[in-house]
XYZ file of C-alpha atoms in Angstrom:
742
model
C 102.935 69.450 141.166
C 99.398 70.418 141.551
C 97.290 72.331 139.545
C 97.240 75.354 141.628
C 98.809 77.468 138.731
C 96.218 76.405 136.500
C 93.523 77.193 139.228
C 94.921 80.546 139.723
C 94.632 81.552 136.211
C 98.338 81.778 135.332
C 97.784 79.473 132.214
C 95.318 79.793 129.385
C 94.750 77.076 126.892
C 96.246 77.475 123.715
C 93.752 78.513 121.350
C 93.204 76.404 118.400
C 93.495 77.905 114.837
C 90.471 79.827 114.176
C 88.555 78.844 111.334
C 88.494 80.926 108.219
C 86.122 83.899 108.264
C 83.282 84.243 105.945
C 84.168 86.135 102.776
C 82.172 88.935 103.846
C 84.252 89.323 107.121
C 87.506 89.852 105.014
C 86.903 93.376 103.955
C 86.673 94.678 107.353
C 89.557 92.391 108.906
C 91.737 93.903 105.998
C 90.781 97.404 106.926
C 91.573 96.864 110.333
C 95.030 95.144 109.368
C 95.570 98.412 107.318
C 94.734 100.724 110.324
C 96.851 98.852 112.630
C 99.932 98.831 110.099
C 99.352 102.858 109.959
C 99.173 103.014 113.920
C 102.108 101.024 114.288
C 104.350 102.984 111.693
C 102.411 106.320 112.762
C 105.536 108.090 113.903
C 107.519 107.153 110.734
C 104.698 108.070 108.451
C 104.628 111.368 110.263
C 108.160 111.760 110.290
C 108.438 111.049 106.338
C 105.660 113.374 105.683
C 107.368 116.199 107.632
C 110.598 115.599 105.873
C 108.931 115.936 102.463
C 106.808 119.005 103.556
C 110.153 120.502 104.665
C 111.953 119.630 101.504
C 109.060 120.924 99.392
C 109.033 124.174 101.368
C 112.664 124.929 100.970
C 112.579 124.043 97.182
C 109.501 126.370 96.667
C 111.292 129.097 98.758
C 114.142 128.667 96.116
C 112.268 129.365 93.024
C 111.606 132.459 91.584
C 108.035 133.941 91.539
C 106.454 134.245 88.345
C 103.834 136.878 87.894
C 100.833 136.715 85.337
C 99.001 139.549 83.819
C 95.843 139.210 81.429
C 94.271 141.435 79.003
C 91.114 140.790 77.576
C 90.214 141.091 73.546
C 86.845 141.153 72.189
C 86.230 139.682 68.539
C 83.978 141.624 66.632
C 81.358 139.552 65.119
C 78.764 142.068 63.672
C 80.850 144.399 61.511
C 79.584 147.004 59.593
C 80.227 146.205 55.677
C 80.449 149.584 54.377
C 81.719 148.118 51.005
C 80.751 144.828 49.236
C 84.158 143.169 49.459
C 83.905 139.885 51.162
C 85.345 138.365 48.300
C 88.792 140.434 49.417
C 88.655 139.805 52.932
C 87.985 136.496 55.105
C 85.396 138.066 57.185
C 82.969 135.246 58.373
C 82.701 137.155 61.472
C 79.906 135.374 63.252
C 81.279 131.908 62.969
C 82.831 129.711 66.040
C 85.440 128.722 63.431
C 86.684 132.361 62.968
C 86.595 133.012 66.599
C 88.689 130.122 67.369
C 91.198 131.121 64.286
C 91.476 134.564 65.791
C 92.538 133.044 69.051
C 95.352 131.020 67.221
C 96.497 134.084 65.176
C 97.143 135.638 68.646
C 99.908 132.995 68.971
C 101.351 133.419 65.508
C 104.874 134.120 64.929
C 104.243 137.184 63.452
C 102.572 138.800 66.427
C 105.295 137.316 68.694
C 108.058 139.013 66.550
C 106.110 142.232 66.535
C 106.023 142.028 70.486
C 109.586 140.773 70.769
C 111.044 143.579 68.525
C 108.869 146.367 70.268
C 109.802 145.505 73.725
C 113.391 144.398 72.734
C 112.970 140.964 74.373
C 115.843 139.638 72.675
C 118.207 141.821 74.735
C 116.153 140.883 77.970
C 118.213 138.539 80.357
C 114.862 136.589 81.099
C 114.772 135.479 77.449
C 118.238 135.867 75.616
C 120.045 132.501 76.227
C 123.198 134.407 76.254
C 122.583 135.886 79.183
C 120.778 132.996 80.976
C 121.873 132.246 84.671
C 123.922 129.253 85.046
C 124.016 127.206 88.520
C 126.844 125.218 89.576
C 126.442 122.339 87.171
C 126.014 124.638 84.461
C 129.134 126.271 85.260
C 131.187 122.937 85.272
C 129.672 121.962 81.988
C 130.485 125.511 80.468
C 134.047 125.268 81.611
C 134.309 121.723 80.254
C 132.976 122.414 76.819
C 133.641 125.926 76.273
C 131.058 128.971 76.392
C 128.468 127.463 74.314
C 126.214 130.758 74.495
C 128.461 132.651 72.573
C 128.606 130.408 69.482
C 124.686 130.905 69.183
C 123.821 132.176 65.958
C 121.081 135.201 65.364
C 118.741 132.487 64.199
C 119.437 130.140 67.293
C 118.842 133.140 69.439
C 115.682 134.218 67.801
C 114.464 130.703 67.880
C 115.204 130.374 71.597
C 113.327 133.685 72.522
C 110.447 132.655 70.426
C 110.128 129.398 72.307
C 110.483 130.946 75.746
C 107.982 133.592 74.744
C 105.315 131.137 73.513
C 105.820 129.046 76.529
C 105.002 132.059 78.523
C 102.029 133.247 76.440
C 98.548 131.800 77.406
C 95.524 132.437 74.832
C 92.059 131.201 76.380
C 88.944 131.778 74.144
C 85.865 131.813 75.863
C 83.158 129.377 75.197
C 80.227 131.653 75.812
C 81.280 134.682 74.635
C 83.408 136.566 71.966
C 86.140 137.463 74.574
C 89.581 136.125 74.371
C 91.966 136.338 77.440
C 95.633 136.843 76.617
C 97.896 136.079 79.723
C 101.782 136.344 79.983
C 104.139 135.158 82.737
C 107.149 136.904 83.632
C 109.600 137.155 86.666
C 108.744 141.049 86.218
C 105.310 141.977 87.069
C 105.747 145.229 85.155
C 106.999 143.310 81.797
C 104.164 140.590 82.267
C 101.433 143.281 82.029
C 103.307 145.354 79.230
C 103.675 142.094 76.802
C 100.032 141.168 77.273
C 99.006 144.580 76.251
C 101.528 144.809 73.470
C 100.324 141.252 72.055
C 96.753 142.520 72.030
C 97.760 145.687 70.127
C 100.132 143.710 67.805
C 97.506 141.506 66.879
C 95.023 144.039 65.863
C 97.627 145.936 64.187
C 98.811 142.593 62.408
C 95.123 142.152 61.296
C 95.022 145.797 59.654
C 98.388 145.403 57.983
C 97.316 142.057 56.716
C 94.062 143.160 55.312
C 95.548 146.202 53.600
C 98.067 144.307 52.218
C 95.520 141.971 50.914
C 93.362 144.965 49.650
C 96.532 146.034 47.413
C 97.223 142.728 46.063
C 93.587 142.189 45.421
C 93.349 145.815 43.543
C 96.642 144.967 41.535
C 95.205 141.484 40.314
C 91.766 143.085 39.465
C 93.421 146.195 37.412
C 95.548 143.270 35.635
C 92.249 141.328 34.874
C 90.632 144.535 33.692
C 92.993 144.893 30.954
C 92.703 141.350 29.638
C 88.849 141.785 30.143
C 88.628 145.089 28.149
C 90.373 143.724 25.176
C 88.307 140.630 25.237
C 84.991 142.687 25.273
C 86.525 144.916 22.394
C 87.402 141.815 20.398
C 83.765 140.180 20.846
C 82.027 143.533 19.926
C 84.010 143.881 16.749
C 83.370 140.305 15.668
C 79.608 140.810 16.320
C 79.382 144.059 14.281
C 81.370 142.626 11.490
C 78.865 139.597 11.076
C 76.052 141.988 11.025
C 77.722 143.814 7.932
C 78.811 140.512 6.245
C 75.492 139.329 6.434
C 73.347 142.335 5.700
C 71.646 142.187 9.085
C 69.992 145.358 10.387
C 67.291 144.030 12.871
C 66.748 140.182 12.409
C 64.613 140.349 15.812
C 62.508 143.597 14.587
C 60.041 144.354 11.649
C 61.937 142.245 8.957
C 61.233 138.942 10.757
C 57.803 140.284 11.620
C 56.997 141.194 7.806
C 58.385 138.075 6.760
C 56.297 135.593 9.103
C 53.056 137.784 8.256
C 53.742 137.463 4.656
C 54.169 133.484 5.057
C 50.966 133.212 6.798
C 48.926 135.154 3.925
C 50.586 132.928 1.398
C 49.469 129.813 3.318
C 45.968 131.025 3.524
C 46.030 131.910 -0.221
C 47.437 128.520 -0.978
C 44.555 127.001 0.824
C 42.112 128.928 -0.844
C 43.800 127.967 -4.155
C 43.628 124.406 -3.244
C 40.123 124.461 -2.378
C 39.387 126.205 -5.886
C 41.395 123.659 -7.692
C 39.696 120.949 -5.690
C 36.426 122.124 -6.882
C 37.427 122.739 -10.461
C 38.959 119.200 -10.618
C 35.773 117.795 -9.287
C 33.651 119.444 -11.975
C 36.032 118.290 -14.397
C 35.620 114.817 -13.184
C 31.956 114.783 -13.353
C 31.922 116.084 -16.879
C 34.803 113.480 -17.997
C 32.540 110.894 -16.604
C 29.426 112.051 -18.137
C 30.972 112.214 -21.969
C 30.134 108.407 -22.581
C 26.619 109.490 -21.776
C 24.346 112.424 -21.287
C 26.669 115.267 -20.576
C 23.891 117.509 -19.628
C 23.299 115.291 -16.628
C 26.493 116.329 -15.086
C 25.889 118.210 -11.919
C 28.162 120.763 -12.688
C 26.594 121.468 -16.089
C 22.990 121.080 -14.652
C 23.765 123.479 -12.015
C 25.154 126.322 -14.527
C 22.718 129.157 -14.878
C 23.347 129.590 -18.616
C 22.379 125.657 -19.076
C 19.427 126.077 -16.909
C 18.067 129.287 -19.015
C 18.751 127.366 -22.168
C 16.802 124.269 -21.094
C 13.873 126.474 -19.779
C 13.788 128.202 -23.423
C 14.176 124.629 -25.028
C 11.070 123.621 -22.876
C 9.236 126.634 -23.844
C 9.856 125.995 -27.615
C 8.767 122.569 -27.171
C 5.422 123.474 -25.320
C 4.716 126.071 -28.289
C 5.474 123.301 -30.745
C 3.104 120.994 -29.011
C 0.442 123.670 -28.992
C 1.084 124.348 -32.594
C 1.023 120.773 -33.429
C -2.318 120.328 -32.002
C -3.808 123.360 -33.559
C -2.258 123.068 -37.070
C -0.831 120.645 -39.587
C 2.567 119.705 -40.322
C 2.760 122.248 -43.138
C 1.339 125.297 -41.477
C 3.787 128.256 -41.075
C 3.230 128.627 -37.313
C 3.866 124.988 -36.691
C 7.103 125.626 -38.798
C 8.052 128.601 -36.833
C 7.689 126.624 -33.737
C 9.836 123.739 -34.965
C 12.351 126.315 -35.928
C 12.128 127.910 -32.527
C 12.575 124.331 -30.870
C 15.668 123.661 -33.041
C 17.170 126.982 -32.198
C 16.528 126.398 -28.586
C 18.266 123.049 -28.579
C 21.290 124.380 -30.410
C 21.478 127.087 -28.018
C 21.479 124.603 -25.008
C 24.000 122.576 -26.686
C 26.294 125.558 -27.170
C 25.969 126.650 -23.471
C 26.864 122.876 -22.459
C 29.734 123.036 -24.540
C 30.580 126.477 -23.410
C 30.117 125.380 -19.906
C 32.417 122.144 -20.316
C 35.004 124.465 -22.047
C 34.727 126.713 -19.032
C 35.039 123.848 -16.199
C 38.193 122.849 -18.279
C 39.797 126.241 -18.112
C 38.888 126.846 -14.414
C 40.494 123.477 -13.577
C 43.741 124.523 -15.568
C 43.808 128.016 -13.941
C 43.199 126.828 -10.534
C 45.878 124.419 -10.632
C 48.342 127.047 -12.272
C 47.371 129.501 -9.281
C 48.005 126.440 -6.674
C 51.645 125.819 -7.942
C 52.320 129.400 -8.133
C 51.208 129.859 -4.621
C 53.470 126.844 -3.541
C 56.551 128.344 -5.065
C 55.868 131.703 -3.292
C 55.443 129.512 0.140
C 58.514 127.707 -0.461
C 60.387 130.732 -1.133
C 59.059 132.427 1.996
C 59.885 129.342 4.093
C 63.473 129.341 2.769
C 64.054 133.025 3.607
C 62.729 132.647 7.145
C 65.215 129.353 7.582
C 67.811 131.424 6.422
C 67.123 134.009 8.810
C 66.946 131.651 11.758
C 70.347 130.004 10.911
C 71.937 133.464 10.889
C 70.265 134.371 14.200
C 71.751 131.204 15.983
C 75.241 132.317 15.214
C 74.169 135.947 15.814
C 72.891 135.078 19.251
C 76.080 133.182 20.155
C 78.007 136.395 19.346
C 75.463 138.593 21.127
C 75.608 136.537 24.319
C 79.420 136.570 24.132
C 79.373 140.260 24.086
C 76.908 140.548 26.958
C 78.803 138.232 28.972
C 82.211 139.916 28.552
C 80.527 143.131 29.022
C 79.060 141.849 32.433
C 82.292 140.224 33.347
C 84.201 143.648 32.993
C 81.339 145.613 34.468
C 81.782 143.323 37.640
C 85.443 143.641 37.953
C 85.391 147.222 37.178
C 82.846 147.693 40.427
C 85.076 145.297 42.481
C 87.981 147.450 41.592
C 86.393 150.600 42.281
C 85.205 149.014 45.732
C 88.793 147.625 46.607
C 90.603 150.698 45.968
C 88.168 152.537 48.276
C 88.182 149.878 50.782
C 91.777 150.783 52.169
C 90.650 153.827 53.771
C 87.452 152.422 55.147
C 88.672 149.389 57.213
C 86.773 148.318 60.475
C 88.493 146.328 63.377
C 88.483 142.752 63.609
C 88.985 142.958 67.592
C 89.258 145.359 70.230
C 90.888 145.574 73.834
C 88.054 145.538 76.369
C 90.462 145.205 79.517
C 93.995 146.126 79.613
C 96.638 143.849 81.850
C 97.680 145.671 84.963
C 100.767 144.303 86.937
C 99.982 141.542 89.498
C 100.798 141.985 92.811
C 100.691 138.268 93.838
C 102.914 135.693 92.130
C 101.136 133.272 89.800
C 103.399 130.557 90.620
C 104.784 128.892 92.628
C 101.491 128.971 95.024
C 103.586 128.161 98.007
C 100.657 127.373 100.483
C 98.939 125.126 98.018
C 102.215 123.201 96.743
C 103.177 122.803 100.379
C 99.815 121.386 101.444
C 99.589 119.123 98.176
C 103.115 117.802 98.990
C 101.907 117.132 102.713
C 98.759 115.368 101.363
C 100.958 113.638 98.829
C 103.784 112.892 101.393
C 101.207 111.505 103.849
C 99.660 109.143 101.295
C 103.131 108.003 100.089
C 104.369 107.449 103.753
C 101.301 105.423 104.360
C 101.565 103.375 101.298
C 105.275 102.715 102.082
C 104.445 101.729 105.336
C 101.699 99.244 104.243
C 104.238 98.092 101.583
C 106.929 97.581 104.006
C 104.643 95.691 106.537
C 103.568 93.461 103.430
C 107.265 92.913 102.630
C 108.141 92.135 106.423
C 108.127 88.460 106.832
C 108.719 88.212 110.412
C 106.665 86.664 113.127
C 104.993 89.597 115.085
C 101.955 88.130 116.788
C 100.736 84.914 118.258
C 98.105 84.916 115.216
C 101.030 85.217 112.872
C 102.655 81.768 114.592
C 99.182 79.968 114.211
C 98.364 81.020 110.835
C 101.970 80.942 109.139
C 103.525 78.257 111.107
C 100.563 76.014 111.876
C 101.879 75.274 115.245
C 100.081 76.285 118.645
C 101.659 78.995 120.548
C 103.026 77.669 123.911
C 103.760 81.003 125.420
C 104.670 84.315 124.456
C 107.807 86.222 126.162
C 107.949 89.978 126.804
C 110.459 92.226 125.681
C 113.051 92.540 128.533
C 114.194 95.858 129.647
C 116.951 96.598 131.901
C 114.614 97.621 134.740
C 113.165 94.232 134.334
C 116.432 92.384 134.321
C 117.669 93.789 137.404
C 121.267 92.653 138.158
C 120.959 88.836 137.790
C 120.363 88.894 134.163
C 117.636 87.117 132.086
C 118.841 83.565 132.800
C 117.894 83.731 136.451
C 114.809 86.130 135.703
C 112.374 83.527 137.150
C 114.026 83.335 140.517
C 114.878 87.134 140.707
C 111.274 88.254 139.448
C 108.797 85.467 140.184
C 106.088 87.950 140.025
C 106.874 89.656 136.965
C 105.152 89.227 133.553
C 108.379 87.077 132.071
C 107.489 84.499 134.920
C 104.049 84.594 134.355
C 104.735 83.546 130.866
C 107.279 80.760 131.724
C 104.396 79.674 134.126
C 102.172 79.421 131.259
C 104.909 77.509 129.269
C 105.402 75.145 132.015
C 101.315 74.398 132.570
C 101.336 73.709 128.617
C 104.256 71.118 128.828
C 102.435 69.560 131.978
C 99.051 69.410 130.242
C 100.613 68.151 126.979
C 100.978 64.516 128.099
C 99.638 64.097 131.767
C 100.148 60.251 131.895
C 103.737 60.982 131.055
C 105.420 61.055 134.411
C 109.028 61.488 132.826
C 109.368 64.142 130.383
C 112.378 65.052 128.261
C 111.674 68.445 126.744
C 114.022 69.610 123.963
C 114.339 73.417 123.400
C 115.857 74.606 120.068
C 115.281 77.621 117.311
C 115.969 78.469 113.995
C 119.052 80.573 114.328
C 121.378 81.766 117.320
C 120.044 84.915 119.080
C 116.547 83.976 119.662
C 116.603 83.371 123.449
C 116.234 79.676 123.483
C 119.026 79.253 126.144
C 117.258 81.726 128.293
C 114.003 80.018 127.765
C 115.531 76.832 128.467
C 116.783 77.741 131.745
C 113.826 79.338 133.084
C 111.552 76.738 132.058
C 113.859 74.513 134.080
C 113.754 76.846 137.075
C 110.019 76.774 136.695
C 109.650 72.937 136.670
C 112.395 72.792 139.378
C 109.815 74.292 141.862
C 107.544 71.272 141.744
C 109.460 68.435 139.980
C 112.799 66.948 140.063
C 114.325 68.486 137.128
C 117.762 68.479 135.267
C 119.007 71.159 132.707
C 121.081 69.357 130.247
C 122.943 71.888 127.879
C 123.237 69.982 124.534
C 124.490 72.888 122.761
C 128.111 72.017 123.067
C 129.205 74.365 120.169
C 128.448 77.665 122.064
C 127.497 76.696 125.615
C 126.234 79.499 127.688
C 124.626 77.816 130.991
C 127.772 78.161 132.792
C 128.114 81.901 131.984
C 124.589 82.748 132.835
C 124.054 80.714 135.966
C 127.436 81.625 137.606
C 128.654 78.023 137.691
C 132.077 77.193 139.184
C 135.070 77.788 136.673
C 136.252 74.435 134.909
C 133.151 72.748 135.716
C 133.104 69.490 133.815
C 129.740 68.345 131.577
C 127.882 66.477 128.924
C 131.224 66.029 126.713
C 133.413 64.592 129.337
C 130.616 62.518 130.540
C 129.592 60.810 127.057
C 133.372 60.632 126.491
C 133.587 58.358 129.792
C 136.321 60.410 131.395
C 134.516 61.399 134.530
C 131.431 60.190 136.551
C 128.090 61.874 136.539
C 128.382 63.610 139.748
C 131.248 65.378 138.777
C 129.533 67.004 135.534
C 126.230 68.185 137.431
C 125.654 70.733 139.702
C 122.812 72.775 141.529
C 121.758 76.245 140.653
C 121.998 78.258 143.624
C 118.543 79.300 145.189
C 117.013 76.617 143.425
C 116.468 72.729 143.177
C 117.384 72.785 139.501
C 120.287 70.584 138.647
C 122.379 71.447 135.589
C 124.764 69.503 133.432
C 126.653 72.153 131.505
C 128.166 71.274 127.978
C 131.692 70.934 129.511
C 134.717 71.181 127.247
C 133.852 71.912 123.820
C 134.594 68.719 121.660
C 135.926 68.643 118.275
C 132.926 67.260 116.560
C 129.673 67.415 118.913
C 127.515 65.775 116.605
C 129.081 62.626 116.898
C 128.772 62.499 120.729
C 124.988 63.310 120.331
C 124.904 60.246 117.707
C 126.698 57.967 119.914
C 125.269 55.236 122.012
C 126.617 56.621 125.489
C 124.483 59.554 124.808
C 121.236 57.893 124.390
C 122.160 55.736 127.329
C 122.631 58.829 129.341
C 119.369 60.382 128.159
C 117.463 57.166 129.098
C 119.162 57.243 132.785
C 118.623 60.897 133.182
C 114.889 60.368 132.321
C 114.555 57.458 135.017
C 116.445 59.651 137.644
C 114.352 63.141 136.875
C 110.805 63.614 136.365
C 111.775 66.487 133.943
C 114.697 66.876 131.484
C 115.030 69.989 129.842
C 117.595 69.932 126.778
C 118.923 72.899 125.354
C 119.868 72.380 121.738
C 121.667 74.188 119.196
C 119.578 76.155 116.406
C 118.178 73.942 113.833
C 119.208 75.788 110.653
C 122.782 76.128 112.102
C 123.832 72.574 112.638
C 122.102 68.853 112.747
C 122.395 68.724 116.565
C 118.693 69.663 117.469
C 117.301 67.481 114.920
C 119.107 64.436 116.456
C 117.985 65.448 120.126
C 114.611 65.887 118.925
C 114.394 62.450 117.559
C 115.342 61.272 121.147
C 113.172 63.850 123.353
C 109.336 63.210 124.240
C 108.377 66.687 123.307
C 110.153 69.672 121.649
C 109.453 73.330 122.166
C 110.485 75.915 119.522
C 111.578 79.242 120.187
C 111.156 82.091 117.420
C 111.899 86.081 118.186
C 109.247 88.589 117.559
C 109.640 90.848 114.677
C 113.101 89.265 113.654
C 112.598 85.695 112.799
C 111.288 85.228 109.109
C 108.519 82.701 109.066
C 109.901 80.959 106.061
C 113.168 80.194 108.308
C 111.165 79.180 111.158
C 108.906 76.961 108.889
C 111.857 75.331 107.180
C 113.212 74.259 110.750
C 109.942 73.199 111.858
C 109.886 70.869 108.678
C 113.272 69.332 109.416
C 112.126 68.508 113.038
C 108.861 67.023 111.606
C 110.895 64.951 109.343
C 112.715 63.461 112.243
C 109.487 62.428 113.950
C 109.740 65.168 116.683
C 106.790 65.686 119.022
C 106.182 69.705 118.599
C 104.396 70.889 121.638
C 104.270 74.501 120.585
C 106.038 77.774 119.369
C 107.516 80.031 122.131
C 107.125 83.496 120.594
C 110.107 85.495 122.308
C 110.766 89.029 122.668
C 107.325 90.282 122.167
C 106.402 93.988 123.002
C 102.992 93.277 124.760
C 101.814 96.814 124.853
C 102.509 97.232 121.173
C 101.055 94.077 120.046
C 97.814 94.775 122.178
C 97.457 98.375 120.516
C 98.665 97.415 116.987
C 98.226 94.104 116.484
C 94.922 92.891 118.245
C 96.689 91.049 120.555
C 94.478 91.215 123.636
C 96.585 89.194 126.214
C 95.772 91.453 129.258
C 99.417 91.458 130.561
C 99.609 95.035 130.940
C 96.221 95.448 132.697
C 97.004 92.348 134.801
C 100.336 93.540 135.959
C 98.874 96.489 137.331
C 95.429 95.485 138.822
C 96.953 92.052 140.170
C 99.974 92.401 142.484
C 101.285 89.627 144.413
C 101.532 90.147 148.095
C 101.037 88.191 151.068
C 97.091 89.026 151.390
C 96.905 87.878 147.729
C 98.514 84.814 148.073
C 95.838 83.614 150.406
């Protein structure tokens, strides 16, 4: 054979496995795979999405529409405080905590029971569990377990109605204002608006009733406290008056205390004066006592006395006259005698004055000392009197303080009692309704368009995820890239999906002859070229064809490959699959045609075991009669000799072997063949199964020339998997004809 086919472009070299892409290219490649997976499963995705949308629309249409109405309440934060009764009410009006507390009170059990009783919701079928609608399953359960609704007690019914009421009630406090929105949902639009308005009214009335009740309770408590405080005040006043009478106190803090203090001040002043006088007298007395042993007249207290000074002056004058007389007269002169007598009298007088002054100083000391002691006694008595008054004042002050405290406490409670008694008629509202609820014309739920839209989006996402997941879980071989990456083997060729139009009337076994210019035939030529170029120097080739499991098209490929080789080389097709032979059926061989089993057994000559395919130069040796144990025949020496003889007689020997995973026949034959072609079916053969079969062949030292990917949808592969084979475009743009063959 020449390389004409190669020159015309029928065969393209099998690309080697591409090197690993850099890390930065993995992201876009992965996204591209996702997009191709979505495109490949787009109709399944759209179908599942449509089914979800339809089911959702049906379910939504079966749901009972629920209407919602909303009333708006404003909490009064700046209430006018007519009376100071903040202790009676909880009136922290302007705080955020009070605002949120009021919002929670709207959902209280008391308000709910008021609304339920006023609107008679316990008799409404929408809330009463005894009148609840029962579906098919509920009817079955009720028939099996009896009528459970009739066994409900009044408390059970009330709790059930309350639960349903709270589930439908929604209270939303505003973040930036004092407004609270009260919403209620019901199947009846009129009832929804009525309940919302009634909740607002019941909340306001409940607040008024609560505060009025608190006012009454506070008044009763204050009244009881006033009685005990009045008795306590009377007892303290009586104790104070009794103490005053017992101690004889008229006004301790008035004139009596002031006079006593003034008297104490006078006595203290007199005591100081008396001590000064006593000290002066004592000093004079000490001077006199000190001068007794000497000249007493030299004592300062004596010398400064006017009487002593006068007596001394008279004595000096007498002495002066005596001296004059002594100068003039003699000792016996009468005048001198008179002068002497006057001098003597003057000295006696001076002596008496000194004695008198001395006696006076002594007496003055005694008087001053006695006066000092007397004043000290008076001062001690005054001090004792004041100390007694102070002691009485302490106890009196205690009694007075107790009386004052009891009087103030009594007066305060009396004022609170009067305020509380009057506050019952002057209560300001905690809240007021600023917008009443009106019946809604549009159901709040279900929002059919929104639900269906969301279901469509979620269904689409779910379908995409399922499609991607199914692709991830799909372990079959879909493209030639899968073969190279997962099986680590080159692709010998890819065979297209055979439609009824492509098969015609001759079937797939003779398709190479019946449709020589079709895509299938071109793929066979590609395989033939790959086999020829695998070992150019080997003029005689034994090509074994096998697969993993039956049904992958190995026999069809083996027959068509043999037909392709028969056009250029002397070729024989040896059917070694003696367990399920198909060549005789596919090639319309004569009935009863002997084959390989008879030849290896030695019953007939080789000429009777072969025949030629009509319309071709291909020689076929069918399997013949099915032997009891085909593996023994293949392991026999006669089979090896036969294979060697056929290799000498023919240039190409194509051996159709059984699947590798089914039996061991293919492993035995592959060890004797020069080359092995492995067939896998696209979208059906798991790559793990094919990899296991290839490992078995490699363990037997088989020479694998490549993998044949059969039953591949070229258009789908090019569109969804990026397989740019160009088969479709080639078939359209390049038509075989007489003019093209030149």
